GROMACS .gro file of C-alpha atoms in nm:
model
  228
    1UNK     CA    1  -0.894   3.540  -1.451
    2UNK     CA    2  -0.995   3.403  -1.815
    3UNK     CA    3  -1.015   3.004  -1.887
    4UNK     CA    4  -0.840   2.738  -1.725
    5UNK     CA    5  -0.649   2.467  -1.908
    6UNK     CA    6  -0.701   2.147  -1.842
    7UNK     CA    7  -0.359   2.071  -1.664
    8UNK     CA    8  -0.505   2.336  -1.392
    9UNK     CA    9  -0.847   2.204  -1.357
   10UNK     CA   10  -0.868   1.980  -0.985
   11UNK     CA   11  -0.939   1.654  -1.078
   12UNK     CA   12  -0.751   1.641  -1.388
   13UNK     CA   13  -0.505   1.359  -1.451
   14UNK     CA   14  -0.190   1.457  -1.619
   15UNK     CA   15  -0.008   1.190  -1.735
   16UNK     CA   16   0.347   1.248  -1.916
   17UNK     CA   17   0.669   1.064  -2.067
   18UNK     CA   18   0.952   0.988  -1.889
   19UNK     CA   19   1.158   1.219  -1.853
   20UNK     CA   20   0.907   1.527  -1.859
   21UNK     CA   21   0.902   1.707  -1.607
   22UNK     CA   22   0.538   1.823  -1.484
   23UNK     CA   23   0.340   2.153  -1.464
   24UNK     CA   24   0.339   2.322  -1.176
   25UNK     CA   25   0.082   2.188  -0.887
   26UNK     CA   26  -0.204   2.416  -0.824
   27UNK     CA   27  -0.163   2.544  -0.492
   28UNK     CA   28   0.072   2.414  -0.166
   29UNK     CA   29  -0.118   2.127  -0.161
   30UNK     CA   30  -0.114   2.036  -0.526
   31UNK     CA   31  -0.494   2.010  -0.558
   32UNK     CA   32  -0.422   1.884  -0.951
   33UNK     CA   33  -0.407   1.523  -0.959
   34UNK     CA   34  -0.080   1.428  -1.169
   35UNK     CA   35   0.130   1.144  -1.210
   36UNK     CA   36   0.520   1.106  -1.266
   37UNK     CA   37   0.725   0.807  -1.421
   38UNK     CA   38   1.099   0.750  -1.414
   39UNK     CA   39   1.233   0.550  -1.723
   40UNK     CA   40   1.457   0.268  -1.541
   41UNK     CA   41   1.800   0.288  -1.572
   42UNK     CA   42   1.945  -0.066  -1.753
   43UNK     CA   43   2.254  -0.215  -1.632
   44UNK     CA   44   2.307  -0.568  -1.743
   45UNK     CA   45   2.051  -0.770  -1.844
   46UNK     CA   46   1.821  -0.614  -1.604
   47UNK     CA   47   1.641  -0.326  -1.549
   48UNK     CA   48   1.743  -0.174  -1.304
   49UNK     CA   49   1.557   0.149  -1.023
   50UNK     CA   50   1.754   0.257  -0.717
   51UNK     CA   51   1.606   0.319  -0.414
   52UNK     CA   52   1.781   0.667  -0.401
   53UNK     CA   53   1.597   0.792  -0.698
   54UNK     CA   54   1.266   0.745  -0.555
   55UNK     CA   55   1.353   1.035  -0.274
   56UNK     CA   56   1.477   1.276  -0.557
   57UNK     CA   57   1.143   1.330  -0.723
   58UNK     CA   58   1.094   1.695  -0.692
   59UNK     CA   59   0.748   1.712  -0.795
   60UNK     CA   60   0.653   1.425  -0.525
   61UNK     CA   61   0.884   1.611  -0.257
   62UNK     CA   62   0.697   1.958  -0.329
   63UNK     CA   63   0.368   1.832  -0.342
   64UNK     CA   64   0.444   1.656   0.039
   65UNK     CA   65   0.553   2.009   0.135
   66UNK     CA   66   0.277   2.145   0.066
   67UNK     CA   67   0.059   1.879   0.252
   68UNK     CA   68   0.288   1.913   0.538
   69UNK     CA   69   0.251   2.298   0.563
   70UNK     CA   70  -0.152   2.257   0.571
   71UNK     CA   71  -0.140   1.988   0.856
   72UNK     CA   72  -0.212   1.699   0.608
   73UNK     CA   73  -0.192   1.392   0.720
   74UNK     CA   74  -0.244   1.035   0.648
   75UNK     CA   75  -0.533   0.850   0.765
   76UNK     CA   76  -0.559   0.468   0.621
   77UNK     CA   77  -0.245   0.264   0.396
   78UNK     CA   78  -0.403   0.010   0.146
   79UNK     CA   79  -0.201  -0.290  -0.030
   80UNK     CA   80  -0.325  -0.347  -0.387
   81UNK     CA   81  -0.210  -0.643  -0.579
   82UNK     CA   82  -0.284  -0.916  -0.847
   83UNK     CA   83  -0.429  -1.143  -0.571
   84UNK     CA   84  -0.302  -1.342  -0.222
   85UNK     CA   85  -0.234  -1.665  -0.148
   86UNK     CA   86  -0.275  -1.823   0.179
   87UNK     CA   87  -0.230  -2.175   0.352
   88UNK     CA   88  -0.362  -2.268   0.670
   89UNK     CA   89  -0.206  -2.508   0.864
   90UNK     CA   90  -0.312  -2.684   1.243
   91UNK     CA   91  -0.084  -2.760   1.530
   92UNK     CA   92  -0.194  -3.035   1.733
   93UNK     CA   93   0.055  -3.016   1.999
   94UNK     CA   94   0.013  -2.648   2.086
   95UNK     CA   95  -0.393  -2.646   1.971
   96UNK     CA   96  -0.293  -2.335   1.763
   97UNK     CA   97  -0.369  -2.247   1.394
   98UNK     CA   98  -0.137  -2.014   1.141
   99UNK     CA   99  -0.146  -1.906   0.810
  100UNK     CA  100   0.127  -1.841   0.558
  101UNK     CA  101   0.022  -1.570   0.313
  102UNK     CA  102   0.198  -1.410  -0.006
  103UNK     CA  103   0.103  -1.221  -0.200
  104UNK     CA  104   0.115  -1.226  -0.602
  105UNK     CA  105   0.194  -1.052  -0.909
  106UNK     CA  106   0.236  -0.667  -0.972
  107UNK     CA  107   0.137  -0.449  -0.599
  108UNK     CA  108   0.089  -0.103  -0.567
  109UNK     CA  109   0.077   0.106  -0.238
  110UNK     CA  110  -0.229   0.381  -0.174
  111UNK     CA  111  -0.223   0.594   0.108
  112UNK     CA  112  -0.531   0.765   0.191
  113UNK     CA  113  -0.518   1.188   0.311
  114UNK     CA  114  -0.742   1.331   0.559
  115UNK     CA  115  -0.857   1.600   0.292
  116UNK     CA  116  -0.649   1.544  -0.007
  117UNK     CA  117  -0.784   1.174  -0.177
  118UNK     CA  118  -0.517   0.947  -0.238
  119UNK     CA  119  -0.153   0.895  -0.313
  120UNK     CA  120  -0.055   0.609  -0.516
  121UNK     CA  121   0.300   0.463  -0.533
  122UNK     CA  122   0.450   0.189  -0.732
  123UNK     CA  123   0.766   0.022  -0.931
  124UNK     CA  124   0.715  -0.170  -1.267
  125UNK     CA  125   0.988  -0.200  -1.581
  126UNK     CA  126   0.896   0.172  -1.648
  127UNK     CA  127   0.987   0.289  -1.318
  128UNK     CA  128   0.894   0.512  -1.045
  129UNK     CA  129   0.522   0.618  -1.061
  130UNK     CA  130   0.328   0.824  -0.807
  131UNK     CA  131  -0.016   0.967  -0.870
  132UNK     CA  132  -0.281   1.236  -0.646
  133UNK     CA  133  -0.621   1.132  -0.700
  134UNK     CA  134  -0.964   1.088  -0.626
  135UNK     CA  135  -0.963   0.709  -0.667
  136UNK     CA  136  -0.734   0.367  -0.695
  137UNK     CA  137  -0.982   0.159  -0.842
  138UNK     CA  138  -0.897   0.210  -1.168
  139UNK     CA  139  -0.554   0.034  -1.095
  140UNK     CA  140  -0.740  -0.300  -1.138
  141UNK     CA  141  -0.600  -0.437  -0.834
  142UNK     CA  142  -0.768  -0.633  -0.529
  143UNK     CA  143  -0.728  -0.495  -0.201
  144UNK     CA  144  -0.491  -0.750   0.024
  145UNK     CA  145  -0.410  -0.567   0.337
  146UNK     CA  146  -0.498  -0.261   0.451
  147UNK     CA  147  -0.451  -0.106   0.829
  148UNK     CA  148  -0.615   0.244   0.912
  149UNK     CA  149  -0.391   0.444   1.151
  150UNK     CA  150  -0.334   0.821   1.143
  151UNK     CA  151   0.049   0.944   1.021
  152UNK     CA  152   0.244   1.259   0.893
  153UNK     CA  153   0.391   1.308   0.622
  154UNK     CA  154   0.689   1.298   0.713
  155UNK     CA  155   0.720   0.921   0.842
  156UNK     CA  156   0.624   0.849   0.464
  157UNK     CA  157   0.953   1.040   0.360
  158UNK     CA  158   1.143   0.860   0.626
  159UNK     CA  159   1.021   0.484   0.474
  160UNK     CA  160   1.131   0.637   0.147
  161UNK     CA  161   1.477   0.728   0.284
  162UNK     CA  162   1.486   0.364   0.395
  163UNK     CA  163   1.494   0.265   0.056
  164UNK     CA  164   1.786   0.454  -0.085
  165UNK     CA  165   2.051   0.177  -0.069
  166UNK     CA  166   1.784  -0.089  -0.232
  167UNK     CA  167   1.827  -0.118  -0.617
  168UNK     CA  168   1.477  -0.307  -0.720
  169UNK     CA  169   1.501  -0.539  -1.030
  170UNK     CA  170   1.282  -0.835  -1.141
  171UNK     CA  171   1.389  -1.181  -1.060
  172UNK     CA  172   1.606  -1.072  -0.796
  173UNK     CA  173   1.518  -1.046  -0.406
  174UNK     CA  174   1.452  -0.697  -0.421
  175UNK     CA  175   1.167  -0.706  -0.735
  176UNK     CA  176   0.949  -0.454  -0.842
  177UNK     CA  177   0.651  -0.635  -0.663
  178UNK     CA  178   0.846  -0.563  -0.303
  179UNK     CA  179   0.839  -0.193  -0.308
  180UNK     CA  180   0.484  -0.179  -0.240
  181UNK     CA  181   0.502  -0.459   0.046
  182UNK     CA  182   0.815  -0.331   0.153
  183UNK     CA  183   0.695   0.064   0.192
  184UNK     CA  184   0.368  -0.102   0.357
  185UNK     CA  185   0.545  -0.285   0.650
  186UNK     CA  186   0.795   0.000   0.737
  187UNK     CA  187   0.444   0.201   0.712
  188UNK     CA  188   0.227   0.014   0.945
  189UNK     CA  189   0.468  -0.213   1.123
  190UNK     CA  190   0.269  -0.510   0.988
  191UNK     CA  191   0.424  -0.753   0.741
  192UNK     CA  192   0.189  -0.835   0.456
  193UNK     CA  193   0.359  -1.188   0.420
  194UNK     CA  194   0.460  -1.467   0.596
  195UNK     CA  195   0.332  -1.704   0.843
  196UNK     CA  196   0.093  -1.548   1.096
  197UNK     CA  197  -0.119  -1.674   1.407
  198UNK     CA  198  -0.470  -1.723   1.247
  199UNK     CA  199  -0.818  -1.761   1.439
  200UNK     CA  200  -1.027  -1.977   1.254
  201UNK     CA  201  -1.330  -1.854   1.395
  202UNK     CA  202  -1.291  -1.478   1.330
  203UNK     CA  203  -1.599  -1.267   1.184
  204UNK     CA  204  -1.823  -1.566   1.265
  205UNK     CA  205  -2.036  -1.553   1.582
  206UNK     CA  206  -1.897  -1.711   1.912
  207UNK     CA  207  -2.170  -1.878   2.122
  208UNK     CA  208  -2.165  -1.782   2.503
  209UNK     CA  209  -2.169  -1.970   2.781
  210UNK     CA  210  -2.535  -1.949   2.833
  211UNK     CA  211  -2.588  -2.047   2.474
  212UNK     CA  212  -2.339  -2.375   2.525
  213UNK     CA  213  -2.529  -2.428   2.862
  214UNK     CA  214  -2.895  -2.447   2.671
  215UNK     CA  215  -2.732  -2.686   2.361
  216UNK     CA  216  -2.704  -2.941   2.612
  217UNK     CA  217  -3.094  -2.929   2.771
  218UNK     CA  218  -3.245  -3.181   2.604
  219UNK     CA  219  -2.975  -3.381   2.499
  220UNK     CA  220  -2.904  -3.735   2.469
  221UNK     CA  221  -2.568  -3.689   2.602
  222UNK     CA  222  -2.505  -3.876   2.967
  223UNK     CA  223  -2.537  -3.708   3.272
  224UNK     CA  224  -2.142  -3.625   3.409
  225UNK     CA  225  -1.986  -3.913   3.593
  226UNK     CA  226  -2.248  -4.140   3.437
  227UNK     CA  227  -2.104  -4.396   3.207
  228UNK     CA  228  -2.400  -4.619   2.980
   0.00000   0.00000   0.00000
């Protein structure tokens, strides 16, 4: 079948200008890891990426075809990010703790197959980028929020139709930084900020009954209904 080039060798990471398209995927399920970028278009002051062109990459669209027609699906959505900031706060009238968290600076969104690695989406001042690859962690980000649950393909094309009336620009509501979060609630029906219930003892071991019962043998402490 003679030699391969490198833009047809699995594993490979093409990565092109804007505005080039890219080579053919190897296979249905587009076993070549590549990446696309749209240039954003400027209007104003701003730059400026609808939400409509993120559903009109071909090369994304095919290579979720071709997951779809091998049963493909998705098995775990990550949140990657700069960092997270959170603030705890106590209610004394209802006994009940919350947090507030939010999450900071540039986000991407990775989406983990059940035989395929990962997808990774995001939006930044060049655009649109989606890669297939092996790993994320050479995005530099920390993981924030994550939630495994099992989904097709096709409920990540229907958070991407979701999008098509948003127009994402910085230092508006609607930022580059909120595509990620954005695509992760609709996702997993979550919400990566805001205030949530928080239990301040969670991951930490919770002594039983018989445990509480033995910490007071031996005690100091007055019998009940004994006072001095």
């Amino acid at each position: 079948f003679g030699s391969r080039s490198a833009r047809d060798r699995p594993g490979q990471r093409v990565s092109l200008p804007a505005g080039r398209p890219l080579p053919a995927m190897c296979g249905a399920a587009g076993s070549v890891l590549g990446s696309r970028r749209y240039g954003a278009a400027v209007a104003g002051p701003a730059n400026v990426v609808k939400g409509s062109r993120l559903c009109a990459d071909a090369e994304l669209q095919q290579l979720l075809d071709g997951w779809r027609t091998l049963g493909v699906y998705f098995a775990n959505v990550v949140l990657l990010a700069e960092g997270k900031d959170s603030a705890k706060s106590y209610d004394i009238d209802t006994d009940t703790w919350t947090v507030n968290e939010t999450v900071l600076g540039k986000t991407a969104l990775v989406l983990k197959t059940t035989a395929y690695g990962f997808l990774t989406l995001r939006l930044g001042p060049q655009g649109f980028q989606w890669e297939h690859v092996d790993t994320y962690r050479r995005l530099k980000l920390k993981v924030v929020d994550s939630c495994a649950q099992r989904f097709e393909v096709d409920q990540l094309r229907a958070a991407l139709q979701d999008q098509r009336a948003v127009e994402y620009a910085e230092d508006t509501i609607h930022d580059f930084a909120s595509f990620a979060k954005r695509l992760f609630d609709d996702l997993t029906g979550k919400s990566c900020e805001g205030e949530k219930p928080h239990d301040p003892l969670a991951g930490k071991v919770r002594p039983g009954p018989a445990a509480v019962a033995a910490a007071g043998v031996g005690s100091n402490a007055a019998p009940a209904g004994r006072i001095g």
